PDB file of C-alpha atoms and ligand atoms in Angstrom:
ATOM      1  CA  UNK A  84      -3.174 106.726-143.626  1.00 90.00           C
ATOM      2  CA  UNK A  85      -4.696 104.209-145.238  1.00 93.00           C
ATOM      3  CA  UNK A  86      -6.817 101.023-144.313  1.00 94.00           C
ATOM      4  CA  UNK A  87      -4.693  98.141-143.410  1.00 93.00           C
ATOM      5  CA  UNK A  88      -7.669  95.713-144.250  1.00 94.00           C
ATOM      6  CA  UNK A  89      -9.119  97.099-147.373  1.00 95.00           C
ATOM      7  CA  UNK A  90      -6.630  99.496-148.364  1.00 95.00           C
ATOM      8  CA  UNK A  91      -8.745 102.601-149.026  1.00 94.00           C
ATOM      9  CA  UNK A  92      -7.734 106.089-147.807  1.00 94.00           C
ATOM     10  CA  UNK A  93      -8.563 107.248-144.033  1.00 90.00           C
ATOM     11  CA  UNK A  94      -8.801 109.566-142.216  1.00 87.00           C
ATOM     12  CA  UNK A  95      -6.235 109.920-139.696  1.00 80.00           C
ATOM     13  CA  UNK A  96      -8.855 110.812-136.798  1.00 83.00           C
ATOM     14  CA  UNK A  97     -10.725 107.945-138.098  1.00 87.00           C
ATOM     15  CA  UNK A  98     -11.029 105.638-135.828  1.00 88.00           C
ATOM     16  CA  UNK A  99     -13.184 102.736-138.078  1.00 92.00           C
ATOM     17  CA  UNK A 100     -12.858 102.307-141.934  1.00 93.00           C
ATOM     18  CA  UNK A 101     -15.972 103.697-143.752  1.00 91.00           C
ATOM     19  CA  UNK A 102     -15.401 100.998-146.155  1.00 93.00           C
ATOM     20  CA  UNK A 103     -15.006  97.537-144.858  1.00 95.00           C
ATOM     21  CA  UNK A 104     -15.323  98.686-141.480  1.00 93.00           C
ATOM     22  CA  UNK A 105     -12.423  97.636-139.784  1.00 92.00           C
ATOM     23  CA  UNK A 106     -11.229  99.688-136.782  1.00 89.00           C
ATOM     24  CA  UNK A 107      -8.174 101.517-138.034  1.00 85.00           C
ATOM     25  CA  UNK A 108      -5.153 100.109-137.609  1.00 82.00           C
ATOM     26  CA  UNK A 109      -6.605  96.508-138.053  1.00 86.00           C
ATOM     27  CA  UNK A 110      -5.568  94.229-140.410  1.00 87.00           C
ATOM     28  CA  UNK A 111      -2.240  93.006-142.331  1.00 85.00           C
ATOM     29  CA  UNK A 112      -3.165  93.399-146.013  1.00 90.00           C
ATOM     30  CA  UNK A 113      -2.436  96.881-146.926  1.00 93.00           C
ATOM     31  CA  UNK A 114       0.689  99.282-145.973  1.00 92.00           C
ATOM     32  CA  UNK A 115      -0.928 101.991-143.306  1.00 90.00           C
ATOM     33  CA  UNK A 116       1.708 104.510-144.869  1.00 92.00           C
ATOM     34  CA  UNK A 117       0.842 104.309-148.994  1.00 94.00           C
ATOM     35  CA  UNK A 118      -2.034 101.734-149.170  1.00 94.00           C
ATOM     36  CA  UNK A 119      -0.032  99.311-151.324  1.00 95.00           C
ATOM     37  CA  UNK A 120      -0.854  95.847-151.030  1.00 93.00           C
ATOM     38  CA  UNK A 121       1.608  93.992-148.551  1.00 92.00           C
ATOM     39  CA  UNK A 122       2.176  90.228-147.927  1.00 86.00           C
ATOM     40  CA  UNK A 123       0.698  88.841-144.998  1.00 78.00           C
ATOM     41  CA  UNK A 124       3.562  88.901-142.906  1.00 76.00           C
ATOM     42  CA  UNK A 125       5.835  90.864-144.598  1.00 83.00           C
ATOM     43  CA  UNK A 126       8.066  93.260-141.777  1.00 84.00           C
ATOM     44  CA  UNK A 127       8.254  96.256-144.630  1.00 88.00           C
ATOM     45  CA  UNK A 128       5.975  97.630-147.160  1.00 91.00           C
ATOM     46  CA  UNK A 129       8.113  96.532-150.436  1.00 89.00           C
ATOM     47  CA  UNK A 130       6.289 100.266-152.345  1.00 93.00           C
ATOM     48  CA  UNK A 131       7.603 102.770-149.734  1.00 94.00           C
ATOM     49  CA  UNK A 132      10.018 100.982-147.322  1.00 90.00           C
ATOM     50  CA  UNK A 133       7.756 102.005-144.255  1.00 88.00           C
ATOM     51  CA  UNK A 134       8.093  99.483-141.430  1.00 84.00           C
ATOM     52  CA  UNK A 135       5.211  97.331-141.202  1.00 79.00           C
ATOM     53  CA  UNK A 136       6.292  95.425-138.039  1.00 68.00           C
ATOM     54  CA  UNK A 137       6.428  98.750-136.093  1.00 52.00           C
ATOM     55  CA  UNK A 138       3.024  98.013-133.976  1.00 52.00           C
ATOM     56  CA  UNK A 139       4.546  94.537-133.210  1.00 56.00           C
ATOM     57  CA  UNK A 140       6.439  96.314-130.326  1.00 61.00           C
ATOM     58  CA  UNK A 141       9.235  93.901-128.441  1.00 70.00           C
ATOM     59  CA  UNK A 142       8.634  93.161-125.267  1.00 73.00           C
ATOM     60  CA  UNK A 143      10.985  94.135-122.341  1.00 75.00           C
ATOM     61  CA  UNK A 144      13.592  91.407-122.169  1.00 81.00           C
ATOM     62  CA  UNK A 145      12.646  89.815-125.886  1.00 88.00           C
ATOM     63  CA  UNK A 146      14.593  87.722-127.292  1.00 93.00           C
ATOM     64  CA  UNK A 147      17.601  89.655-129.413  1.00 95.00           C
ATOM     65  CA  UNK A 148      17.543  88.904-133.083  1.00 95.00           C
ATOM     66  CA  UNK A 149      20.564  89.777-133.777  1.00 96.00           C
ATOM     67  CA  UNK A 150      21.641  87.119-131.290  1.00 97.00           C
ATOM     68  CA  UNK A 151      19.455  84.446-132.725  1.00 98.00           C
ATOM     69  CA  UNK A 152      20.944  85.587-136.410  1.00 98.00           C
ATOM     70  CA  UNK A 153      24.506  85.264-135.281  1.00 98.00           C
ATOM     71  CA  UNK A 154      24.228  82.178-133.462  1.00 98.00           C
ATOM     72  CA  UNK A 155      22.390  80.818-136.750  1.00 98.00           C
ATOM     73  CA  UNK A 156      25.191  82.025-139.201  1.00 97.00           C
ATOM     74  CA  UNK A 157      27.821  80.635-136.756  1.00 97.00           C
ATOM     75  CA  UNK A 158      26.887  77.752-134.781  1.00 97.00           C
ATOM     76  CA  UNK A 159      23.675  76.605-137.263  1.00 97.00           C
ATOM     77  CA  UNK A 160      25.195  72.644-137.357  1.00 97.00           C
ATOM     78  CA  UNK A 161      23.971  72.501-133.808  1.00 97.00           C
ATOM     79  CA  UNK A 162      20.436  74.479-133.635  1.00 98.00           C
ATOM     80  CA  UNK A 163      21.521  77.055-131.172  1.00 97.00           C
ATOM     81  CA  UNK A 164      19.748  79.811-132.710  1.00 98.00           C
ATOM     82  CA  UNK A 165      16.548  77.597-132.319  1.00 98.00           C
ATOM     83  CA  UNK A 166      17.424  76.400-128.755  1.00 97.00           C
ATOM     84  CA  UNK A 167      17.660  80.464-128.072  1.00 97.00           C
ATOM     85  CA  UNK A 168      14.247  80.907-129.600  1.00 97.00           C
ATOM     86  CA  UNK A 169      12.657  77.674-128.433  1.00 97.00           C
ATOM     87  CA  UNK A 170      11.612  76.047-131.658  1.00 97.00           C
ATOM     88  CA  UNK A 171      12.946  72.893-129.924  1.00 97.00           C
ATOM     89  CA  UNK A 172      12.030  70.403-133.050  1.00 97.00           C
ATOM     90  CA  UNK A 173      14.058  72.565-135.312  1.00 97.00           C
ATOM     91  CA  UNK A 174      16.995  72.788-132.883  1.00 98.00           C
ATOM     92  CA  UNK A 175      17.097  68.979-132.233  1.00 97.00           C
ATOM     93  CA  UNK A 176      16.724  67.909-136.097  1.00 97.00           C
ATOM     94  CA  UNK A 177      19.603  70.086-136.649  1.00 97.00           C
ATOM     95  CA  UNK A 178      21.577  68.988-133.712  1.00 97.00           C
ATOM     96  CA  UNK A 179      21.005  65.222-134.353  1.00 97.00           C
ATOM     97  CA  UNK A 180      21.949  65.499-138.447  1.00 97.00           C
ATOM     98  CA  UNK A 181      24.949  66.774-137.074  1.00 97.00           C
ATOM     99  CA  UNK A 182      25.834  64.203-134.561  1.00 97.00           C
ATOM    100  CA  UNK A 183      24.113  61.290-135.599  1.00 96.00           C
ATOM    101  CA  UNK A 184      25.926  61.694-139.213  1.00 96.00           C
ATOM    102  CA  UNK A 185      29.547  62.457-137.231  1.00 95.00           C
ATOM    103  CA  UNK A 186      29.625  65.584-138.896  1.00 93.00           C
ATOM    104  CA  UNK A 187      29.628  64.157-142.024  1.00 94.00           C
ATOM    105  CA  UNK A 188      26.107  66.099-142.509  1.00 95.00           C
ATOM    106  CA  UNK A 189      26.818  68.699-140.539  1.00 94.00           C
ATOM    107  CA  UNK A 190      27.347  71.315-143.510  1.00 94.00           C
ATOM    108  CA  UNK A 191      23.754  70.550-144.070  1.00 95.00           C
ATOM    109  CA  UNK A 192      22.410  72.101-140.807  1.00 96.00           C
ATOM    110  CA  UNK A 193      25.187  74.344-141.381  1.00 97.00           C
ATOM    111  CA  UNK A 194      23.692  75.832-143.934  1.00 97.00           C
ATOM    112  CA  UNK A 195      19.739  75.521-142.745  1.00 97.00           C
ATOM    113  CA  UNK A 196      21.119  77.203-139.754  1.00 98.00           C
ATOM    114  CA  UNK A 197      22.947  80.008-142.251  1.00 98.00           C
ATOM    115  CA  UNK A 198      20.003  80.647-143.979  1.00 98.00           C
ATOM    116  CA  UNK A 199      17.460  80.768-140.814  1.00 98.00           C
ATOM    117  CA  UNK A 200      20.407  83.309-139.385  1.00 98.00           C
ATOM    118  CA  UNK A 201      20.284  85.509-142.679  1.00 97.00           C
ATOM    119  CA  UNK A 202      16.360  85.376-142.356  1.00 97.00           C
ATOM    120  CA  UNK A 203      16.275  86.711-138.965  1.00 97.00           C
ATOM    121  CA  UNK A 204      18.531  89.339-139.501  1.00 96.00           C
ATOM    122  CA  UNK A 205      16.635  90.520-142.225  1.00 95.00           C
ATOM    123  CA  UNK A 206      13.423  90.232-140.078  1.00 93.00           C
ATOM    124  CA  UNK A 207      11.857  87.513-142.425  1.00 94.00           C
ATOM    125  CA  UNK A 208      11.641  85.604-139.166  1.00 94.00           C
ATOM    126  CA  UNK A 209      10.807  88.273-136.767  1.00 91.00           C
ATOM    127  CA  UNK A 210       8.918  85.913-133.797  1.00 93.00           C
ATOM    128  CA  UNK A 211      10.382  83.586-131.826  1.00 93.00           C
ATOM    129  CA  UNK A 212       8.814  79.693-130.664  1.00 94.00           C
ATOM    130  CA  UNK A 213       5.934  81.137-128.755  1.00 88.00           C
ATOM    131  CA  UNK A 214       4.882  83.951-131.293  1.00 88.00           C
ATOM    132  CA  UNK A 215       7.075  87.097-128.814  1.00 86.00           C
ATOM    133  CA  UNK A 216       8.103  89.933-131.380  1.00 87.00           C
ATOM    134  CA  UNK A 217      12.122  89.556-131.353  1.00 92.00           C
ATOM    135  CA  UNK A 218      13.918  92.591-130.193  1.00 89.00           C
ATOM    136  CA  UNK A 219      16.812  93.807-131.856  1.00 86.00           C
TER     137      UNK A 219
HETATM  138 ZN1   ZN B 591     -10.943  98.954-144.943  1.00 63.18          ZN
HETATM  139 ZN1   ZN B 592       3.521 101.604-148.368  1.00 63.18          ZN
END
């Protein structure tokens, strides 16, 4: 495995990276599976497909990204997915765009919600408004 902070090869049993001194498993700049550099917050390593979010285990009762994604795709014009996740500001904005325009601008919110729905399903958005990891 590899240091997630500096990307150098690590002994599986090493508690601390001998190169940068960061505890094994800490950092989010490199893939611990193949050592490739990854974008901060990326869900999956682009080089090997290893799930980087595996360490962020969803708590029992975590909100479902599947539910949120589908809400965004089908009811995004009303901000339902953002109400569900607790992103109240965005949710109210999407709802108001739709309602205040008497649905004339509902497509704006709908497309916004659709994009967020897809990002939720693909894991690009993977936490709720409180920063809790989403479940499946
Ligand atoms: Zn290191
Ligand atoms: Zn990798």
